[in-house]
Tab-separated table of C-alpha atoms in Angstrom:
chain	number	residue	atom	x	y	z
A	1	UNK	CA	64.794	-47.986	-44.563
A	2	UNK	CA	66.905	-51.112	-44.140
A	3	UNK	CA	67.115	-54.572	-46.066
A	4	UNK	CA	65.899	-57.233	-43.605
A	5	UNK	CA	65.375	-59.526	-45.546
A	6	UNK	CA	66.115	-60.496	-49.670
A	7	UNK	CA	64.235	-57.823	-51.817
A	8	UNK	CA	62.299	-56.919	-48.209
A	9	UNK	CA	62.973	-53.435	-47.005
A	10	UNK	CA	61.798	-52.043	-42.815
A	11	UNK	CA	60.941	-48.670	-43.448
A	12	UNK	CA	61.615	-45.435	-41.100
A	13	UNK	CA	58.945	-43.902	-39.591
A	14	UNK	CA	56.854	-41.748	-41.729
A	15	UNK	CA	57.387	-43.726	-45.191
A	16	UNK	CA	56.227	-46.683	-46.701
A	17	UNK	CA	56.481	-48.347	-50.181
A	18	UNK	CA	58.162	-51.321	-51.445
A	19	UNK	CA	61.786	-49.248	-51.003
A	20	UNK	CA	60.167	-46.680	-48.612
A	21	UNK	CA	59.876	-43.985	-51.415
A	22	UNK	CA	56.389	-43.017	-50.519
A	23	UNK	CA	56.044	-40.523	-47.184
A	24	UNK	CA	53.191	-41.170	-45.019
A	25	UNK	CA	51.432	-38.004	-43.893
A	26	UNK	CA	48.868	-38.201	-41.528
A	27	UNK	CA	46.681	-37.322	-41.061
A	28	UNK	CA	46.364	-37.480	-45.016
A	29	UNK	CA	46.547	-34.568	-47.301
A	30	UNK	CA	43.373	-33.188	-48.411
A	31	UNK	CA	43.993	-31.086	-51.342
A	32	UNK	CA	47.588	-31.801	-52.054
A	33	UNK	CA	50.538	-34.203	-52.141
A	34	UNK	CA	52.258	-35.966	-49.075
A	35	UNK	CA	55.947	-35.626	-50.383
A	36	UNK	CA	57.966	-35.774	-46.802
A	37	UNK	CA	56.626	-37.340	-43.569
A	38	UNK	CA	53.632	-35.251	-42.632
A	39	UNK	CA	54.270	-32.537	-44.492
A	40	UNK	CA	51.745	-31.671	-47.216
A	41	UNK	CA	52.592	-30.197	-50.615
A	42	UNK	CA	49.100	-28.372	-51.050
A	43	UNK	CA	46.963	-27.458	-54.446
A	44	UNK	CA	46.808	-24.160	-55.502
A	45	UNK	CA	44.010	-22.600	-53.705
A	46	UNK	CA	44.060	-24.627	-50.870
A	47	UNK	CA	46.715	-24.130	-47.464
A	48	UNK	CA	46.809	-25.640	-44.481
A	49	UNK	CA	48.787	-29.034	-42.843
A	50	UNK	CA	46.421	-30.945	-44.435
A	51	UNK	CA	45.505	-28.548	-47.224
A	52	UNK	CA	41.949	-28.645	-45.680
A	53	UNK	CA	41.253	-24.617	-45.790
A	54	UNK	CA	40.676	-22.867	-49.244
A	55	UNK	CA	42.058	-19.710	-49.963
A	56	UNK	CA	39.456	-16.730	-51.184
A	57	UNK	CA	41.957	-13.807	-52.145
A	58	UNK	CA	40.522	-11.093	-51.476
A	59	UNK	CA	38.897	-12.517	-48.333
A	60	UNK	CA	35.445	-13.331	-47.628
A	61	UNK	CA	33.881	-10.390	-45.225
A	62	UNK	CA	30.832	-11.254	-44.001
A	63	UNK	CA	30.907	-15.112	-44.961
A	64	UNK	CA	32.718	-18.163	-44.896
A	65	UNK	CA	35.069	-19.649	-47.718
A	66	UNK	CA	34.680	-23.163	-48.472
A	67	UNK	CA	36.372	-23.678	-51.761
A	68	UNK	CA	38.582	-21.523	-53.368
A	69	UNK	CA	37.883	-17.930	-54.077
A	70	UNK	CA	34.043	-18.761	-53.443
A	71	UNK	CA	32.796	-16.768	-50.500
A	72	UNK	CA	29.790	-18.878	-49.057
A	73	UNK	CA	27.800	-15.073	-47.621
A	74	UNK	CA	26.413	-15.094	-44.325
A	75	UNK	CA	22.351	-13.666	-44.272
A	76	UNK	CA	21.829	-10.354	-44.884
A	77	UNK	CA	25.293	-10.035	-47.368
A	78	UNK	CA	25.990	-11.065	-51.073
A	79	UNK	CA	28.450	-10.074	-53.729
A	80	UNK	CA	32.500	-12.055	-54.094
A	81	UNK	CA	33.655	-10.988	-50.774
A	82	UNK	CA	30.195	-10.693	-49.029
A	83	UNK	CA	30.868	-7.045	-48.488
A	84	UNK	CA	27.831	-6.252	-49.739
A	85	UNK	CA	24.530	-5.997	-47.551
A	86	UNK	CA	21.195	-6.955	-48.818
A	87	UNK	CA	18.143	-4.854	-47.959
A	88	UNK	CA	14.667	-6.673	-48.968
A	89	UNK	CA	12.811	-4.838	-49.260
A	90	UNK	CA	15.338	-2.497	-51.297
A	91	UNK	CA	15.839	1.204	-50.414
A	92	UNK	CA	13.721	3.238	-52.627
A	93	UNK	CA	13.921	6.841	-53.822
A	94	UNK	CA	17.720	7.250	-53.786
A	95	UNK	CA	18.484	5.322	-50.366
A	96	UNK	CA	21.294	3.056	-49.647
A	97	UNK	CA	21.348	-0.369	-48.400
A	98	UNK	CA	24.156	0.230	-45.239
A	99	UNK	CA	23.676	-3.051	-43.355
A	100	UNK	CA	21.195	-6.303	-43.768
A	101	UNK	CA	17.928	-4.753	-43.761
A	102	UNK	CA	19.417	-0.927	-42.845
A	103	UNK	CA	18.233	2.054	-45.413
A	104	UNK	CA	20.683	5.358	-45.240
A	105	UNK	CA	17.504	7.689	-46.897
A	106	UNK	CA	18.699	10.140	-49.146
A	107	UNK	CA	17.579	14.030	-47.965
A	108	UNK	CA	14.012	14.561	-48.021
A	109	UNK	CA	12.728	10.727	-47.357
A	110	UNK	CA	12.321	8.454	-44.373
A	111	UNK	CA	11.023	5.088	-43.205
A	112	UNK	CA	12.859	1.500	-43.262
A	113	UNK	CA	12.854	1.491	-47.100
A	114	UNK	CA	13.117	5.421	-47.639
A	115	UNK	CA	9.400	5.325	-49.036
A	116	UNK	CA	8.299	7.868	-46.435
A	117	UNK	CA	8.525	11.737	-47.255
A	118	UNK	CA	9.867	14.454	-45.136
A	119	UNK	CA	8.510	17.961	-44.662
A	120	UNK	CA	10.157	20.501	-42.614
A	121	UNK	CA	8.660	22.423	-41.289
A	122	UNK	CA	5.977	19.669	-41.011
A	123	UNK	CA	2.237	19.920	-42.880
A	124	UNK	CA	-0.249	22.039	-40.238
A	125	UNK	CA	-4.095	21.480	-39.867
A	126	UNK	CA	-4.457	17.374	-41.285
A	127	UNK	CA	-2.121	18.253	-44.443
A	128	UNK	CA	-0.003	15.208	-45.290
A	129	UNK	CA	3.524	14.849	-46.829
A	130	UNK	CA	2.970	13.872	-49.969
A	131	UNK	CA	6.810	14.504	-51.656
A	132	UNK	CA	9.973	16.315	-49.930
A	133	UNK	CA	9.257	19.368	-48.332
A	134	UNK	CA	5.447	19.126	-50.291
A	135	UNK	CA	1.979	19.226	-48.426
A	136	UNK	CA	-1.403	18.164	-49.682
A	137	UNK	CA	-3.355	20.331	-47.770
A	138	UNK	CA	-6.637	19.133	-46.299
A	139	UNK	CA	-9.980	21.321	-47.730
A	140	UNK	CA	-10.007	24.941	-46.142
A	141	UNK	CA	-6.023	25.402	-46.211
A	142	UNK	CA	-3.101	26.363	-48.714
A	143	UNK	CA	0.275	27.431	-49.034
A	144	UNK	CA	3.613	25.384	-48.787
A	145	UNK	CA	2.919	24.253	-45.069
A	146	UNK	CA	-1.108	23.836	-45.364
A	147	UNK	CA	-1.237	27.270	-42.698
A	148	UNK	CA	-3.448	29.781	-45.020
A	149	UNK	CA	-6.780	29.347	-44.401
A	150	UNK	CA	-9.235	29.765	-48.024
A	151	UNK	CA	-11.932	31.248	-47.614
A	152	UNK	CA	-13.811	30.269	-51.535
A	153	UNK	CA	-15.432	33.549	-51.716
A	154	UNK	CA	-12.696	36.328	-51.038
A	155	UNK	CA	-13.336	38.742	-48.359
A	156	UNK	CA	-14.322	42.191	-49.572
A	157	UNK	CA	-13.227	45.708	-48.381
A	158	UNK	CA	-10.315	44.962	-46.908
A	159	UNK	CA	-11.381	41.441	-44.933
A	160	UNK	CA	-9.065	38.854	-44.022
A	161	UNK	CA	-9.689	35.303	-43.661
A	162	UNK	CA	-8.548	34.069	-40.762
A	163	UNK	CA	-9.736	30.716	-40.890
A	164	UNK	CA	-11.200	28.394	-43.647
A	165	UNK	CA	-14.669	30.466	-45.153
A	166	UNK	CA	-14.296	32.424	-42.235
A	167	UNK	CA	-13.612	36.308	-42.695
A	168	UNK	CA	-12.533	38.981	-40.054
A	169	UNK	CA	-13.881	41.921	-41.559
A	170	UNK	CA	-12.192	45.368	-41.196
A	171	UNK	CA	-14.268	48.036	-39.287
A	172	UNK	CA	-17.213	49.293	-40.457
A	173	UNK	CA	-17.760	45.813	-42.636
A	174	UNK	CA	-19.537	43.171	-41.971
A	175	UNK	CA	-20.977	39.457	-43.330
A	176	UNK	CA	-19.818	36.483	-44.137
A	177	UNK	CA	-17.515	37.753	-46.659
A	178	UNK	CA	-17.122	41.911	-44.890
A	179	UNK	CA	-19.747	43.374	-47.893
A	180	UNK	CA	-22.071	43.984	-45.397
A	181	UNK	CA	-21.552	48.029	-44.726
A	182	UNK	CA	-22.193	49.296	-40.662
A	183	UNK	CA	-23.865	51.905	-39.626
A	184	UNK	CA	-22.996	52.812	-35.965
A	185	UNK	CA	-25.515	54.553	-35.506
A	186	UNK	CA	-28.876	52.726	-37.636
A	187	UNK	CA	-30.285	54.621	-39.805
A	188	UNK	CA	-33.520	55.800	-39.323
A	189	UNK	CA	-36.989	56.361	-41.210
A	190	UNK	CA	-36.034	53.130	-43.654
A	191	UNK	CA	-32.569	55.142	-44.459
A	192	UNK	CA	-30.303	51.889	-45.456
A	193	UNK	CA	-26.715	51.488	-44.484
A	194	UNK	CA	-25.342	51.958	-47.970
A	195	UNK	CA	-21.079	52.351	-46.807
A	196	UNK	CA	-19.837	52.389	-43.432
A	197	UNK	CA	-21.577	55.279	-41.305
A	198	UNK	CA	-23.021	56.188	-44.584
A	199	UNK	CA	-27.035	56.232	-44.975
A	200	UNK	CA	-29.099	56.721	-48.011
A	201	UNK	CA	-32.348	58.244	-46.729
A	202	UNK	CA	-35.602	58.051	-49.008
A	203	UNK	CA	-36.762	61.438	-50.630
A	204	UNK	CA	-38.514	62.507	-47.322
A	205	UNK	CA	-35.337	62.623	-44.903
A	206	UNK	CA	-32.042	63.345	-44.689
A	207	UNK	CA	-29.164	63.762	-42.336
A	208	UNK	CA	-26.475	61.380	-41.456
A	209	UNK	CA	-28.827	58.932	-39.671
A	210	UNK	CA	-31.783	60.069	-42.019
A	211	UNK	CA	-33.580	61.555	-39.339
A	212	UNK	CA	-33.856	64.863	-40.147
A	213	UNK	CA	-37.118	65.593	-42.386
A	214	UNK	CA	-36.958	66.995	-45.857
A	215	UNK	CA	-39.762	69.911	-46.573
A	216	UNK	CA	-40.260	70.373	-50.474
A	217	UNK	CA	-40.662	73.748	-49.663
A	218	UNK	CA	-39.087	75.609	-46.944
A	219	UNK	CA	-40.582	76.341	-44.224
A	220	UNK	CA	-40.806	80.679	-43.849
A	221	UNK	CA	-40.274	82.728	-41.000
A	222	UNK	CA	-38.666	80.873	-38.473
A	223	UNK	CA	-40.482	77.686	-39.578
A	224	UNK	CA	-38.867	74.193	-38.766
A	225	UNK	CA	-39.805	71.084	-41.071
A	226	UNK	CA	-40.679	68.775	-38.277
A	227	UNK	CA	-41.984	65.690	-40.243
A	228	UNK	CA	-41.920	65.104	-44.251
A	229	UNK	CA	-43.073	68.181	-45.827
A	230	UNK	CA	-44.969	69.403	-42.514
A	231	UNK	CA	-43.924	72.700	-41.021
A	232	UNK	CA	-44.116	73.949	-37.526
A	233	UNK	CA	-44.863	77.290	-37.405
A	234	UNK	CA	-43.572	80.002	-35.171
A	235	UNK	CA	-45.399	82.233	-33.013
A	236	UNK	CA	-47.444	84.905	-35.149
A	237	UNK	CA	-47.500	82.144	-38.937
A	238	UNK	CA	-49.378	79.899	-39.800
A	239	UNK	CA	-50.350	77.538	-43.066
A	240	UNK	CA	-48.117	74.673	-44.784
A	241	UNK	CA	-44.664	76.847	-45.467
A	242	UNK	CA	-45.836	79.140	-42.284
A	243	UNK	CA	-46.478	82.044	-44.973
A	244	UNK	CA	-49.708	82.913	-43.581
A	245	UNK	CA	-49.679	85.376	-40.516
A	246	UNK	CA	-51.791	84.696	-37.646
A	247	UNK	CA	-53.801	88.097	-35.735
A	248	UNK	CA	-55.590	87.529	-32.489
A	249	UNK	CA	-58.261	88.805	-32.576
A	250	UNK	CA	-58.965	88.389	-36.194
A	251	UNK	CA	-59.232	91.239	-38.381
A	252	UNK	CA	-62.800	92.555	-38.549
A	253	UNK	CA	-64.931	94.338	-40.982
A	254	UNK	CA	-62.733	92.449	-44.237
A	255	UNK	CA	-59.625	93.584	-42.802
A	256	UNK	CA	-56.832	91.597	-43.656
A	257	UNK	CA	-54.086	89.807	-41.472
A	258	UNK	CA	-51.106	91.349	-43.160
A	259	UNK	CA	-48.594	90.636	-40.633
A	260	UNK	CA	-48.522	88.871	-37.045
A	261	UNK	CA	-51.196	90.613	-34.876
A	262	UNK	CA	-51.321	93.100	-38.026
A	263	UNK	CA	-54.407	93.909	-39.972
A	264	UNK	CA	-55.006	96.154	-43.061
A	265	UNK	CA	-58.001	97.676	-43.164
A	266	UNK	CA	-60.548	98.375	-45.795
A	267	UNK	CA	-60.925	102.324	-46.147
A	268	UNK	CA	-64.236	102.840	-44.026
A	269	UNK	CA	-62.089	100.760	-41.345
A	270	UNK	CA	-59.517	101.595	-38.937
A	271	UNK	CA	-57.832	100.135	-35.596
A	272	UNK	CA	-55.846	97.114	-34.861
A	273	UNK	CA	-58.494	95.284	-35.717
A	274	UNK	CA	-60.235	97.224	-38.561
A	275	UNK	CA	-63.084	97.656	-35.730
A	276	UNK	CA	-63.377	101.079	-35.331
A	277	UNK	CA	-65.518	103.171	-38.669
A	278	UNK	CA	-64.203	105.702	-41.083
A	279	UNK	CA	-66.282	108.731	-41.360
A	280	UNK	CA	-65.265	111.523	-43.716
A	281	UNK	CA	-65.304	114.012	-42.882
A	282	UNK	CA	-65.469	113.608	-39.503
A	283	UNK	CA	-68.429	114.295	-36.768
A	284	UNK	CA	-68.538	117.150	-35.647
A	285	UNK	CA	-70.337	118.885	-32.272
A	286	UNK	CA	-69.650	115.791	-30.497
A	287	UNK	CA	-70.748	113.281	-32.701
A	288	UNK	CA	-68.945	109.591	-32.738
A	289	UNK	CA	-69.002	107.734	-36.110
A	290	UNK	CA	-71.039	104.796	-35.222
A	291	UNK	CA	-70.255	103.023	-38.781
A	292	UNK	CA	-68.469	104.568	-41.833
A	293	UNK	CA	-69.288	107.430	-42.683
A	294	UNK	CA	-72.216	107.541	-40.511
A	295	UNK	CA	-72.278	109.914	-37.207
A	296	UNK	CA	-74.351	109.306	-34.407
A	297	UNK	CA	-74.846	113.043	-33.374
A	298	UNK	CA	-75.730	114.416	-29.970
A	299	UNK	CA	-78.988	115.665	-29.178
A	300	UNK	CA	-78.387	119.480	-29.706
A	301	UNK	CA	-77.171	118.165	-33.205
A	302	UNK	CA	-77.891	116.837	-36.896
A	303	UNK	CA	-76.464	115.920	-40.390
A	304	UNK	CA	-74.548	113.819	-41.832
A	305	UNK	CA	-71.596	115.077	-39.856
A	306	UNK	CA	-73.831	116.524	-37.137
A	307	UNK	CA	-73.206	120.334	-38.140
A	308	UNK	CA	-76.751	121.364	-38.371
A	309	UNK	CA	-78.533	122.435	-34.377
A	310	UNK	CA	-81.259	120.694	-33.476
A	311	UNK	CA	-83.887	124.047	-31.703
A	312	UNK	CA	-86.460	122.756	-29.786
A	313	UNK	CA	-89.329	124.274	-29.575
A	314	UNK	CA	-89.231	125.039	-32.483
C-alpha cells in the first residue's frame, strides 16, 4: 500500500488493515484462513477456494459428505462410507442384503426376504415346501416329493397301491385291499372261492368248480354218482351203489336175479326165468312135468313118472 496521508496508508487491491497486512479473500473463507488475496489457507478436513467442501477419506459411496469424514447415506445405504445397503425387512435364513431392499437367498430359499423354501423337484398332489428340498405331503401321499400314494391298510398278495386307499390287485385278487381270492370260473353247489381258481366244495362235491358230486360209496358196475350220494345205474343194476342186478322178466318160482337178465333157480326150477319145473326123474312115455316133480302123463300112461300103461277095457 502507499502513505497518503500522515499515519494513513491506500491499500492494493486484495488487502486491507491499518498497514494493509490483512488479505481480503472473497468471497470469504469458510473453514480456513485468508492469508494472500483470495486465496484460502483451509482447516484440516475441509478443501476447496473457500474451504466450503469437507473431506470424507475414504469417500462417501452412496451418500453425501457434509462435514468431515461423516458420510450423510442416501436411502436404502448405511455404514462410514454408505457402502452398505439396508434391506428392511432383513434377509432371513442365510440371505444377503445386495442392494436397498434386494435379498441374494442362500441355496434352498426364495422370496424378497429369503423366507420362502425351495423344492426341486417341486412337492406333487397339494404337498407344500415346508424346508429346502422338504415336502409336507397332503393326506393320501408320501415320500420325498409327496408322489407315493398310502393306501392305510396295505394291499395283500402282491397288490399295489396306485393311488391313495386305492389298490390294483394282482390277478386272481381282488377287494379293496386284493384279499379277496377269484375264481374264474364260480364255484358251484356253495363251493367258496378259498385262493385264486381254488374252490373248497362242502362234503357232497368236489372238482375244481365243485361240481362234480361226491358218492360215500361208489357207485358199482359202471355206476356214475350223478347227485350227492345218488347213483345212476347202468343198464342191467339197480339199487343205491347199483349192486343189485335187474332181470326182465323177473325171476319166477323164488328164483333169484343173480346177474343182469340172470336168475338162479331153486332146485324144482329151471329156465331163464326159473319157469319151467324140475321133475326127477324125468317123465317118461311122453309125459311133460307140469310142476316139480309132477308129470302130466299121456293117456296110454300113469305114475309118478308115467311108466305104468293105462289098458282100457280093462
Amino acid at each position: 500500500g502507499t502513505c497518503s496521508a500522515p499515519n494513513t496508508c491506500t491499500c492494493a487491491a486484495g488487502w486491507s488493515g491499518a498497514t494493509c497486512g490483512s488479505a481480503i479473500c472473497s468471497p470469504a473463507c469458510v473453514n480456513g484462513a485468508c492469508n494472500s488475496p483470495n486465496v484460502c489457507t483451509c482447516n484440516s478436513g475441509w478443501s476447496g477456494s473457500t474451504c466450503a467442501a469437507a473431506i470424507c477419506s475414504p469417500a462417501c459411496v452412496n451418500g453425501a459428505c457434509n462435514s468431515p469424514n461423516v458420510c450423510t447415506c442416501s436411502g436404502g445405504w448405511s455404514g462410514s462410507t454408505c457402502a452398505s445397503p439396508v434391506c428392511s425387512p432383513v434377509c432371513s435364513n442365510g440371505g444377503t442384503c445386495t442392494a436397498p431392499n434386494t435379498c441374494n437367498c442362500a441355496a434352498g430359499w426364495s422370496g424378497a426376504t429369503c423366507l420362502t423354501p425351495v423344492c426341486s423337484p417341486t412337492c406333487a398332489n397339494g404337498g407344500t415346501c415346508s424346508a429346502p428340498n422338504t415336502c409336507s405331503c397332503a393326506t393320501g401321499w408320501s415320500g420325498a416329493t409327496c408322489t407315493t400314494p398310502v393306501c392305510t391298510t396295505a394291499c395283500s398278495n402282491g397288490g399295489t397301491c396306485s393311488a391313495p386307499n386305492t389298490c390294483t390287485c394282482a390277478a386272481g385278487w381282488s377287494g379293496a385291499t386284493c384279499t379277496t381270492p377269484v375264481c374264474t370260473t364260480a364255484c358251484a353247489n356253495s363251493g367258496t372261492c378259498s385262493a385264486p381258481n381254488t374252490c373248497t366244495c362242502t362234503s357232497s362235491w368236489t372238482g375244481p368248480t365243485c361240481a362234480t358230486p361226491v358218492c360215500s360209496t361208489v357207485c358199482s358196475n359202471g355206476g356214475t354218482c350223478s347227485a350227492p350220494n345218488t347213483c345212476s345205474c347202468a343198464s342191467g343194476w339197480s339199487g343205491a351203489t347199483c349192486l343189485t342186478p335187474v332181470c326182465s322178466p323177473v325171476c319166477a318160482n323164488s328164483g333169484t336175479c343173480s346177474a343182469p337178465n340172470t336168475c338162479t333157480c331153486t332146485s324144482s326150477w329151471t329156465g331163464a326165468t326159473c319157469a319151467t319145473p324140475v321133475c326127477s326123474p324125468v317123465c317118461s312115455n311122453g309125459g311133460t312135468c307140469s310142476a316139480p316133480n309132477t308129470c302130466t302123463c299121456t293117456s296110454s300112461w300113469s305114475g309118478a313118472t308115467c311108466t305104468t300103461p293105462v289098458c282100457s277095457p280093462v
